[in-house]
C-alpha positions as YAML, in Angstrom:
chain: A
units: angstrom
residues:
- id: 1
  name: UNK
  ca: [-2.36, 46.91, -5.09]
- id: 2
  name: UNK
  ca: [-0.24, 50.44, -5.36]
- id: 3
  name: UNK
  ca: [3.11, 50.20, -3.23]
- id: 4
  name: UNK
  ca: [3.80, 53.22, -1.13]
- id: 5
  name: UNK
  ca: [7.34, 53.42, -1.72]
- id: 6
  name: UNK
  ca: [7.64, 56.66, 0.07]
- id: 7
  name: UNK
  ca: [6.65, 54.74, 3.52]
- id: 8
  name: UNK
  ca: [8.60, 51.93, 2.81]
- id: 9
  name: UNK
  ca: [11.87, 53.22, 2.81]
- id: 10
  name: UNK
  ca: [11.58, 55.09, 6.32]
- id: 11
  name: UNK
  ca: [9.72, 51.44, 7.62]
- id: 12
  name: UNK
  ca: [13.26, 49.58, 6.33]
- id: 13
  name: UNK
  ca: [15.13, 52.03, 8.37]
- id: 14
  name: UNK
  ca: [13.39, 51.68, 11.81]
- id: 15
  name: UNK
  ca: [13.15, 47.75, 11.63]
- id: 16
  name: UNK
  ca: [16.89, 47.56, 10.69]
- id: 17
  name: UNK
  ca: [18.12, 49.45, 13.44]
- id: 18
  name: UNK
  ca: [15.71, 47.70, 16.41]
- id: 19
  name: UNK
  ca: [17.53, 43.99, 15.30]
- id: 20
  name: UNK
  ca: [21.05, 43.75, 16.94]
- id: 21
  name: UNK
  ca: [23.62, 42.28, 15.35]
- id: 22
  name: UNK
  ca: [23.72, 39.21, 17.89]
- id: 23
  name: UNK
  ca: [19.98, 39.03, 17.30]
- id: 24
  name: UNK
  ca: [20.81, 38.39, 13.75]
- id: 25
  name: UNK
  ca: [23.65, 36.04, 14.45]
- id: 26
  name: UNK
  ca: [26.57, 38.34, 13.35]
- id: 27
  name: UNK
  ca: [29.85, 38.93, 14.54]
- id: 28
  name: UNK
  ca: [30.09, 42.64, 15.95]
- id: 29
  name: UNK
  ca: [33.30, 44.38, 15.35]
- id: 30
  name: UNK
  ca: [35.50, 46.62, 17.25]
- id: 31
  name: UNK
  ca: [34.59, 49.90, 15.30]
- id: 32
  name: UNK
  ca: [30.61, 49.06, 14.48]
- id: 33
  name: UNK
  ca: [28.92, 52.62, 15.04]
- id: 34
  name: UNK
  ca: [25.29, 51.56, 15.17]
- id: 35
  name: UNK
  ca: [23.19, 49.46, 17.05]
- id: 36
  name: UNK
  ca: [21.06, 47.85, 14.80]
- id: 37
  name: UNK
  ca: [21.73, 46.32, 11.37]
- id: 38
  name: UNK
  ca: [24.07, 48.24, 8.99]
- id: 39
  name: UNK
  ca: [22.54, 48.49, 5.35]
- id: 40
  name: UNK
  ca: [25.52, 45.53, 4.42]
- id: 41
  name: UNK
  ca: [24.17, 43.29, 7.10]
- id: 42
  name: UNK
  ca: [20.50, 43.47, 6.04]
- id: 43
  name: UNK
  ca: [21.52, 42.90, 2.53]
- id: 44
  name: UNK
  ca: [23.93, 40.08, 3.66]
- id: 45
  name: UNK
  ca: [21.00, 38.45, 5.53]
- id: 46
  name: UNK
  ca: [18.70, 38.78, 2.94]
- id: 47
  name: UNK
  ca: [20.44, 37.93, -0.01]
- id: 48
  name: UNK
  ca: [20.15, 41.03, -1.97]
- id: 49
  name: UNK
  ca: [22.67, 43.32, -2.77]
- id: 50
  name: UNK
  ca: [23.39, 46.40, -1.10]
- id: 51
  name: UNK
  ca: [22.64, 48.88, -3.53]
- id: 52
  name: UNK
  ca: [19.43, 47.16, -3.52]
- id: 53
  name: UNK
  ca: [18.56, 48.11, -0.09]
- id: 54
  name: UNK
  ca: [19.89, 51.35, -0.87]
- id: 55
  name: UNK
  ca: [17.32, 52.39, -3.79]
- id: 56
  name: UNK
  ca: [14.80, 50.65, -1.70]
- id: 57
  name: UNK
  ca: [15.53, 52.40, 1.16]
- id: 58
  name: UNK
  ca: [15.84, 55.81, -0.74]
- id: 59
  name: UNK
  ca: [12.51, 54.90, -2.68]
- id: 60
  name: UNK
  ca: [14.11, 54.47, -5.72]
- id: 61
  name: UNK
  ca: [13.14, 51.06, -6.26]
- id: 62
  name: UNK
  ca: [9.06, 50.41, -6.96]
- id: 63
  name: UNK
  ca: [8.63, 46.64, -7.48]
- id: 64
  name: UNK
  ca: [10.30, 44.50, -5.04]
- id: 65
  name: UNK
  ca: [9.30, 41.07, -5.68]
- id: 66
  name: UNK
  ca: [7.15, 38.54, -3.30]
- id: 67
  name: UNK
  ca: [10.35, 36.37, -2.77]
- id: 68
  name: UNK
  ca: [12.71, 39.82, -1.65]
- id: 69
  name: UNK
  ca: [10.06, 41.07, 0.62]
- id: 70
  name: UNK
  ca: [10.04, 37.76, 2.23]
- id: 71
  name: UNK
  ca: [13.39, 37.84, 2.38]
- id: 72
  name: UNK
  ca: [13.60, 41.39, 4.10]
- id: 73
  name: UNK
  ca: [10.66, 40.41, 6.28]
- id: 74
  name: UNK
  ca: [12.50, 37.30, 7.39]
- id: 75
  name: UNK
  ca: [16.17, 39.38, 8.13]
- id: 76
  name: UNK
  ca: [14.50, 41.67, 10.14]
- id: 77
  name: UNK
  ca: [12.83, 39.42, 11.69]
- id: 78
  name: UNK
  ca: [9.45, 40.95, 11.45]
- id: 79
  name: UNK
  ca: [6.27, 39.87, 13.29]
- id: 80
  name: UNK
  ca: [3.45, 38.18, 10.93]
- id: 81
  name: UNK
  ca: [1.06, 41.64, 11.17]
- id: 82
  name: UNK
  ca: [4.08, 43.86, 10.15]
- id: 83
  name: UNK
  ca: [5.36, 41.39, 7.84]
- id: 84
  name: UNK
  ca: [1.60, 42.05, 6.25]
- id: 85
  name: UNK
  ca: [2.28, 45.85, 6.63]
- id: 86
  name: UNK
  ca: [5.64, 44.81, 4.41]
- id: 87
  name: UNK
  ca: [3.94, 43.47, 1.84]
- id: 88
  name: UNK
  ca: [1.41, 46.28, 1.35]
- id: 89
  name: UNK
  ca: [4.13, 48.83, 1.18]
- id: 90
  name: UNK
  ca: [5.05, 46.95, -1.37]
- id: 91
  name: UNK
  ca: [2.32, 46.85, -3.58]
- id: 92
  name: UNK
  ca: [1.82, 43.11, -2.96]
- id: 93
  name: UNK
  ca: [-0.73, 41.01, -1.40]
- id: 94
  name: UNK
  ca: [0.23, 39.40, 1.97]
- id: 95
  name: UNK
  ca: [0.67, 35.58, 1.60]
- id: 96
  name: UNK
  ca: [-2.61, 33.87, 2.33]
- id: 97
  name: UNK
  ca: [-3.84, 32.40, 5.58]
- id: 98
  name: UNK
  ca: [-4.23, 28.92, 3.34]
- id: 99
  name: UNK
  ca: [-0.94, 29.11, 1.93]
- id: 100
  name: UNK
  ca: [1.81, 27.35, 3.77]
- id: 101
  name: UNK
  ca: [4.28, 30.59, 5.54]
- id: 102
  name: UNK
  ca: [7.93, 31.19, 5.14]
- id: 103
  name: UNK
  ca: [7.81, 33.43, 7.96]
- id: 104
  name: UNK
  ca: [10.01, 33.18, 10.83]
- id: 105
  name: UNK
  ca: [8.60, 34.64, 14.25]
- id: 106
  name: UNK
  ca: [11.01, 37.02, 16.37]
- id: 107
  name: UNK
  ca: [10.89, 34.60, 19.28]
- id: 108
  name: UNK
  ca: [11.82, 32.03, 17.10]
- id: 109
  name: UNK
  ca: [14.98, 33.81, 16.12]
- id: 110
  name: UNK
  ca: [15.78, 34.08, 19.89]
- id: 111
  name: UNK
  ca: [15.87, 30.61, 20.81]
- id: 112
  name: UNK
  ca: [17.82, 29.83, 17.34]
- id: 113
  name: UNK
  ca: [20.11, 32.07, 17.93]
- id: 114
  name: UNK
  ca: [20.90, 30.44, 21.85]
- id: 115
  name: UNK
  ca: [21.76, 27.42, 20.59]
- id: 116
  name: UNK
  ca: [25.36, 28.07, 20.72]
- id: 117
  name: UNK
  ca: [27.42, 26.00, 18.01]
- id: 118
  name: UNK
  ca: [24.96, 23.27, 17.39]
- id: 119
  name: UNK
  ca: [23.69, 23.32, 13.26]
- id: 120
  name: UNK
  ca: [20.58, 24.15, 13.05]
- id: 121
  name: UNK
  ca: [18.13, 25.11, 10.25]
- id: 122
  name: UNK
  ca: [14.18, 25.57, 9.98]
- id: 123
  name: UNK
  ca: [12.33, 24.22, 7.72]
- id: 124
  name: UNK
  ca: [8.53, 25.31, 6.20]
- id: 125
  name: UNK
  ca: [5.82, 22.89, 6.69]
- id: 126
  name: UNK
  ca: [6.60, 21.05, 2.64]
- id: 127
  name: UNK
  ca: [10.35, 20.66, 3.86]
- id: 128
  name: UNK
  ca: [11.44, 23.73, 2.32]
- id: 129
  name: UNK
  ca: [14.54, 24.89, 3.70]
- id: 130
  name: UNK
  ca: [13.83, 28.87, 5.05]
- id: 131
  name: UNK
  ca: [16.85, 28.92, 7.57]
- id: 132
  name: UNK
  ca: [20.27, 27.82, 8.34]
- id: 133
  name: UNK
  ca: [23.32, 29.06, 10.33]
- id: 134
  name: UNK
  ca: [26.56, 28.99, 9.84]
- id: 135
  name: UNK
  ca: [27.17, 25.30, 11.68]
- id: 136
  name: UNK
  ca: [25.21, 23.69, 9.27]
- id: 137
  name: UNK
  ca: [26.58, 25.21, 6.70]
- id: 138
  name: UNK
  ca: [30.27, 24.57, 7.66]
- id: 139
  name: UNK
  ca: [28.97, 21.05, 8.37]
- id: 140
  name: UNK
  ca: [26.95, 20.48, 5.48]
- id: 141
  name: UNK
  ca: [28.05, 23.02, 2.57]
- id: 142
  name: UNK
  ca: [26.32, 26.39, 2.18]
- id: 143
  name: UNK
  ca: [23.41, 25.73, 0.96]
- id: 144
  name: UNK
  ca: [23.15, 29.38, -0.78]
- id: 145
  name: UNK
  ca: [24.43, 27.60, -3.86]
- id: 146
  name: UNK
  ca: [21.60, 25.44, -4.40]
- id: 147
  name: UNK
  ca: [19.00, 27.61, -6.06]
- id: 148
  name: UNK
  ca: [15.94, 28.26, -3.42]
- id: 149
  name: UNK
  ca: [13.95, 25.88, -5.44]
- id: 150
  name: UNK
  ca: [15.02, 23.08, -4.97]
- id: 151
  name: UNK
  ca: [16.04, 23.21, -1.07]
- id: 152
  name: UNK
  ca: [13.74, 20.45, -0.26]
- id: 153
  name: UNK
  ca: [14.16, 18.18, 2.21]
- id: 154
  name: UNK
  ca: [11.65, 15.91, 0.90]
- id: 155
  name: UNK
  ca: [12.82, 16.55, -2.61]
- id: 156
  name: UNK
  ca: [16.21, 15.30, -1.56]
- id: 157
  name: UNK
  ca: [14.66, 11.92, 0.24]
- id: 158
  name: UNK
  ca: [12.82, 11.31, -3.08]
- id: 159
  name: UNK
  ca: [15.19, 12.65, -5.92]
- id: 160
  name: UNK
  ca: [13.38, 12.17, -9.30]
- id: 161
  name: UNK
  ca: [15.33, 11.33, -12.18]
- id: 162
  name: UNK
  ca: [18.27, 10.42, -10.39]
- id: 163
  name: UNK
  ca: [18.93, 13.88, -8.92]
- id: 164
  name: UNK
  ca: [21.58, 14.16, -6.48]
- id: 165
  name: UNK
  ca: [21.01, 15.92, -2.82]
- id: 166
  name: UNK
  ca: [20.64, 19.69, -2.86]
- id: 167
  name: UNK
  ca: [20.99, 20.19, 1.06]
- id: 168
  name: UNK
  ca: [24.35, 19.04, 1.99]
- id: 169
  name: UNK
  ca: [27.28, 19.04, -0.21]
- id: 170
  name: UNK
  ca: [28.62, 15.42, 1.01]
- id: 171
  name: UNK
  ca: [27.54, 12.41, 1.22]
- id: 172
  name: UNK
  ca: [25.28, 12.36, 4.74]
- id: 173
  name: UNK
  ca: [23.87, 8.33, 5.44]
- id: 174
  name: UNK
  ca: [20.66, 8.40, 7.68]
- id: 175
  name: UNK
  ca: [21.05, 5.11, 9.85]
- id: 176
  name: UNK
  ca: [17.25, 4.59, 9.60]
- id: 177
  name: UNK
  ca: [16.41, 5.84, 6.02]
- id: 178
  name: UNK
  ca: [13.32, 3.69, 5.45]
- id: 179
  name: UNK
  ca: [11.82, 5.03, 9.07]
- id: 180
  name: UNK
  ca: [12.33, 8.77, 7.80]
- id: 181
  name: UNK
  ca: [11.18, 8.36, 4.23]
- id: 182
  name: UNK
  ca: [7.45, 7.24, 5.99]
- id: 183
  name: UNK
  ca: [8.03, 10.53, 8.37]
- id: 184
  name: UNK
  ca: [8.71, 12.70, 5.68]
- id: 185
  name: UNK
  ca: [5.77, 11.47, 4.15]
- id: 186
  name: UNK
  ca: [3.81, 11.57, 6.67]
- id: 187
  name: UNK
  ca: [4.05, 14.97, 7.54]
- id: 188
  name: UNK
  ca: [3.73, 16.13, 3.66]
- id: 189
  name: UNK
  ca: [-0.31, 13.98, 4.23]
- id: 190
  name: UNK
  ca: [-0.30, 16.12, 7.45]
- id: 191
  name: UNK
  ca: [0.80, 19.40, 6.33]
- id: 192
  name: UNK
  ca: [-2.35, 18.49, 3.37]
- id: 193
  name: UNK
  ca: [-4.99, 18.70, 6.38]
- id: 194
  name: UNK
  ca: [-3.33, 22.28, 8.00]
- id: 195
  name: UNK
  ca: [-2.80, 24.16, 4.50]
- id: 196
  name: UNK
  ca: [-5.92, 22.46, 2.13]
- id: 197
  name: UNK
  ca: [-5.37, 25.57, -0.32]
- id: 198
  name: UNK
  ca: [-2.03, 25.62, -0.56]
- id: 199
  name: UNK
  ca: [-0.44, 25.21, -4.74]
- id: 200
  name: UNK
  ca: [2.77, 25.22, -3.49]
- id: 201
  name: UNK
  ca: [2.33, 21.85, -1.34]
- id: 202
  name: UNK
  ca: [0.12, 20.22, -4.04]
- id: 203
  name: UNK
  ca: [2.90, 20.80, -6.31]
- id: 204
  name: UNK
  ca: [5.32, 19.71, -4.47]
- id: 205
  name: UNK
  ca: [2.96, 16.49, -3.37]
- id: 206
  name: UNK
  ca: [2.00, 15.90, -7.45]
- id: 207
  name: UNK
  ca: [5.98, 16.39, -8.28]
- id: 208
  name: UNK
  ca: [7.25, 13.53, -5.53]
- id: 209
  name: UNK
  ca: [4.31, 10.94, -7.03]
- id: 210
  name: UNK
  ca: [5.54, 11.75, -10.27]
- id: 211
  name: UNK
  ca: [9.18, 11.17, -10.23]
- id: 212
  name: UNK
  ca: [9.20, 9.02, -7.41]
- id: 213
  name: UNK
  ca: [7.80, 5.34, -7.17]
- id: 214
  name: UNK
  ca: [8.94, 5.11, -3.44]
- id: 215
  name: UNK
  ca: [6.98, 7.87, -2.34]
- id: 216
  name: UNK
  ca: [3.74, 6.70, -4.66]
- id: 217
  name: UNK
  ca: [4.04, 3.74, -3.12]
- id: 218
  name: UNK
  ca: [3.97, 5.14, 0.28]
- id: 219
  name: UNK
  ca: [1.59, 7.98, -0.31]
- id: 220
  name: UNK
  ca: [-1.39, 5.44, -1.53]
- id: 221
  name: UNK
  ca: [-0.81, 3.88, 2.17]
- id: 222
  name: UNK
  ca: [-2.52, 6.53, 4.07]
- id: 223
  name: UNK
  ca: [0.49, 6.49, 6.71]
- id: 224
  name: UNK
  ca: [0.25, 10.10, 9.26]
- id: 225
  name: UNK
  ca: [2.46, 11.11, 11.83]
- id: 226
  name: UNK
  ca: [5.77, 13.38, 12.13]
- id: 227
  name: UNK
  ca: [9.32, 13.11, 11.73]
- id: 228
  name: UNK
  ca: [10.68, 13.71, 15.23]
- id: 229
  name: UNK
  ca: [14.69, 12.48, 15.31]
- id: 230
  name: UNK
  ca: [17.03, 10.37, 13.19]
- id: 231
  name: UNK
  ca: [20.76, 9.15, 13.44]
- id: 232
  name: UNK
  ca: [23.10, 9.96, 10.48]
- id: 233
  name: UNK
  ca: [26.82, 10.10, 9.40]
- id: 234
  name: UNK
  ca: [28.30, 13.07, 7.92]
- id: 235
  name: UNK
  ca: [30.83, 12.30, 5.64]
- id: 236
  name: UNK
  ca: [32.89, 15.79, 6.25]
- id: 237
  name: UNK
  ca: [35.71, 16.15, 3.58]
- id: 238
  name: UNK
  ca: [38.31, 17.88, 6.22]
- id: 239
  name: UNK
  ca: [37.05, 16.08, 9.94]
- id: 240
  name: UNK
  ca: [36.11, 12.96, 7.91]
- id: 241
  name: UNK
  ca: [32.89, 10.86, 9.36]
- id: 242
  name: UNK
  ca: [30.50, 12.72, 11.88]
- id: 243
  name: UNK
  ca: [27.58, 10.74, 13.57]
- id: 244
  name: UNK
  ca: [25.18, 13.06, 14.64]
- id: 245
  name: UNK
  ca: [21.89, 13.18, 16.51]
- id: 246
  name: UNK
  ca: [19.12, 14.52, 14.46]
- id: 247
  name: UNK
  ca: [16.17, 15.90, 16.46]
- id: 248
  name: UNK
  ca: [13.25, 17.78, 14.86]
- id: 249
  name: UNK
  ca: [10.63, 19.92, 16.38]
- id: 250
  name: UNK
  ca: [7.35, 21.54, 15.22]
- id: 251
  name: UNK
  ca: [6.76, 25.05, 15.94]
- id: 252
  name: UNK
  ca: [3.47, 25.19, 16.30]
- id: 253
  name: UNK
  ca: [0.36, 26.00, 13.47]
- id: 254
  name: UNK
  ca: [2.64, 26.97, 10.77]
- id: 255
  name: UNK
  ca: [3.77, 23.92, 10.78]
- id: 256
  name: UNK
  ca: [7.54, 24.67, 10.69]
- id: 257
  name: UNK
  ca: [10.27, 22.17, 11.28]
- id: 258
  name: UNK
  ca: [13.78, 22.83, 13.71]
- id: 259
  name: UNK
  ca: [16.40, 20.23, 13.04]
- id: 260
  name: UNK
  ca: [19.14, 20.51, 15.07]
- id: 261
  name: UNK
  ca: [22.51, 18.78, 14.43]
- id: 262
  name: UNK
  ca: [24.53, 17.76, 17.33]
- id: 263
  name: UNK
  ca: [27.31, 14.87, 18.40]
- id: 264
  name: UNK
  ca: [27.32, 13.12, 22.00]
- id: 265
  name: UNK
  ca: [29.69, 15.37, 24.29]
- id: 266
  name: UNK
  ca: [32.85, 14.07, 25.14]
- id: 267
  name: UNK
  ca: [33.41, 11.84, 22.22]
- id: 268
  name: UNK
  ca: [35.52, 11.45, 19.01]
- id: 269
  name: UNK
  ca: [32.48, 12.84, 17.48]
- id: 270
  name: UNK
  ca: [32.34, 15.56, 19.03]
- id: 271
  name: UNK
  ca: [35.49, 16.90, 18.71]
- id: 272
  name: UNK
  ca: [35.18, 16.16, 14.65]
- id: 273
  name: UNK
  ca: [32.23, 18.27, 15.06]
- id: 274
  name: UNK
  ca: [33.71, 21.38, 16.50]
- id: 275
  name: UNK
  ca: [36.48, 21.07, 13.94]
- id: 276
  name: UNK
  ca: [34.28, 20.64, 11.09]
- id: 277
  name: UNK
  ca: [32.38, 23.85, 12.23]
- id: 278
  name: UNK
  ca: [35.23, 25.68, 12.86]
- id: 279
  name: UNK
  ca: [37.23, 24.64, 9.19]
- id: 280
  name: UNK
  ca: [33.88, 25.73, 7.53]
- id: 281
  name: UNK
  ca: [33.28, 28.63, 9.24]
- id: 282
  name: UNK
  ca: [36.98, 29.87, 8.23]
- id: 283
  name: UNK
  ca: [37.01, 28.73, 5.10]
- id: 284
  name: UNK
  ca: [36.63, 30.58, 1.28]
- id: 285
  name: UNK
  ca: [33.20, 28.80, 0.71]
- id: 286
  name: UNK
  ca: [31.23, 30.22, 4.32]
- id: 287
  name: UNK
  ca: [33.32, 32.66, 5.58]
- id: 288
  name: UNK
  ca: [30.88, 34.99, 4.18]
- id: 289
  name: UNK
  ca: [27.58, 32.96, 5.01]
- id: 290
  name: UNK
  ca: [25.49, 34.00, 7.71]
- id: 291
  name: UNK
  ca: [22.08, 33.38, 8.05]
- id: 292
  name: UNK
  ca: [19.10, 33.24, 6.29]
- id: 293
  name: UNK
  ca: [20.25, 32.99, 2.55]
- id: 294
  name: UNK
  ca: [16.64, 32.51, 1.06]
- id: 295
  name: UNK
  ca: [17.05, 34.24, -1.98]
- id: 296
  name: UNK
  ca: [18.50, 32.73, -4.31]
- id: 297
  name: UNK
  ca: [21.52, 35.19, -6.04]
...
């Protein structure tokens, strides 16, 4: 497929300046002169460097790859028939209906984006982390460090080899770990019905039996069903120990997965919580993260 490099940079203007900067979970300062997203915020959001945009924008740049035009498509929060029309422009072929979708839907964004200071990050339907903001980040570590890889969730509840967790840069102790292990599997067996074709998933699925003998084990049992809320303690090197409520939701065919992060009002908690968010937020390591760092730098 032949990218039409001459359309894309005038598309990249018009969807950056229809997302506001609150849409996209920035701060908007005092002297911001447009609207929409400023060529820094798209490339902040996206992961990509400014000049980047730039030369894309200015069509000097043929061959963006699959993972940037996700990436762009996902910052500017694009629906799935113009994140298609992305791709094209491109000169790549739009993921496949049987392949599981990184995409995140506008009116997804909206309610993410309403959810005031709770963490909260999306997930694809193999656990893939596609989304975070910056609570979970300040109460979990940025996970922009960890290359894009390897930001599994279910990768992290069956390390191979002895691998450490990739998703939070703490300890963090689930207060029911057996119960979400069989969730986590069973909605990798589920995901298997919805996405048949997909490589990525069987990968993913062969990788876990591989290196792990807890998932084997619970893989040959057949179990199905979802992973819906947990309990777990967030071992926060400034506030110190967190509990948190865990509670996941499915958005819809696509399979993807909302956790949301938050402590019982009015309690010790609760105020750890705020601080924790607030000393990560201000800090060297996330003062800089947004939202959205999919591509890995």
């Amino acid at each position: 497929m032949t990218a039409d490099i001459a359309k894309l940079g005038p598309m990249l203007r018009t969807w950056r300046g229809r997302v506001s900067p609150d849409a996209a979970g920035l701060s908007i300062g005092h002297r911001r002169r447009v609207t929409g997203l400023r060529r820094e915020d798209l490339a902040e959001l996206a992961g990509i460097s400014v000049d980047y945009v730039v030369r894309l924008e200015q069509g000097r740049y043929v061959t963006p790859s699959a993972q940037v035009t996700a990436a762009l498509a996902r910052a500017l929060q694009l629906t799935d028939a113009e994140r298609d029309h992305l791709y094209r422009l491109a000169g790549l072929a739009p993921p496949a209906d049987g392949e599981i979708s990184d995409h995140i839907p506008p009116g997804l964004y909206r309610m993410l984006n309403r959810l005031g200071d709770a963490a909260a990050a999306v997930f694809a339907a193999d656990w893939q982390l596609i989304w975070w903001n910056r609570s979970w980040a300040a109460l979990l570590g940025d996970p922009s460090s960890t290359p894009s890889a390897l930001r599994n969730f279910a990768r992290d509840t069956f390390p191979a080899d002895g691998a450490g967790p990739r998703l939070s840069h703490w300890p963090v102790a689930s207060l029911g770990q057996s119960a979400v292990e069989v969730s986590v599997v069973s909605d990798l067996r589920r995901a298997t019905g919805r996405f048949p074709g997909s490589d990525r998933l069987a990968d993913l699925i062969r990788d876990l039996t591989m290196g792990s003998r807890r998932f084997e084990e619970l893989w040959a049992s057949g179990v199905v069903g979802a992973h819906r809320e947990d309990h777990k303690i967030v071992h926060h090197p400034e506030a110190g120990p967190i509990a948190v409520d865990c509670d996941v939701l499915t958005d819809g065919d696509a399979e993807r997965k909302i956790v949301v992060l938050t402590a019982a009002p009015a309690t010790e908690d609760e105020t750890k919580f705020r601080l924790a968010v607030v000393s990560g937020i201000l800090s060297p390591l996330t003062a800089d993260d947004v939202v959205n760092r999919a591509v890995a730098r």
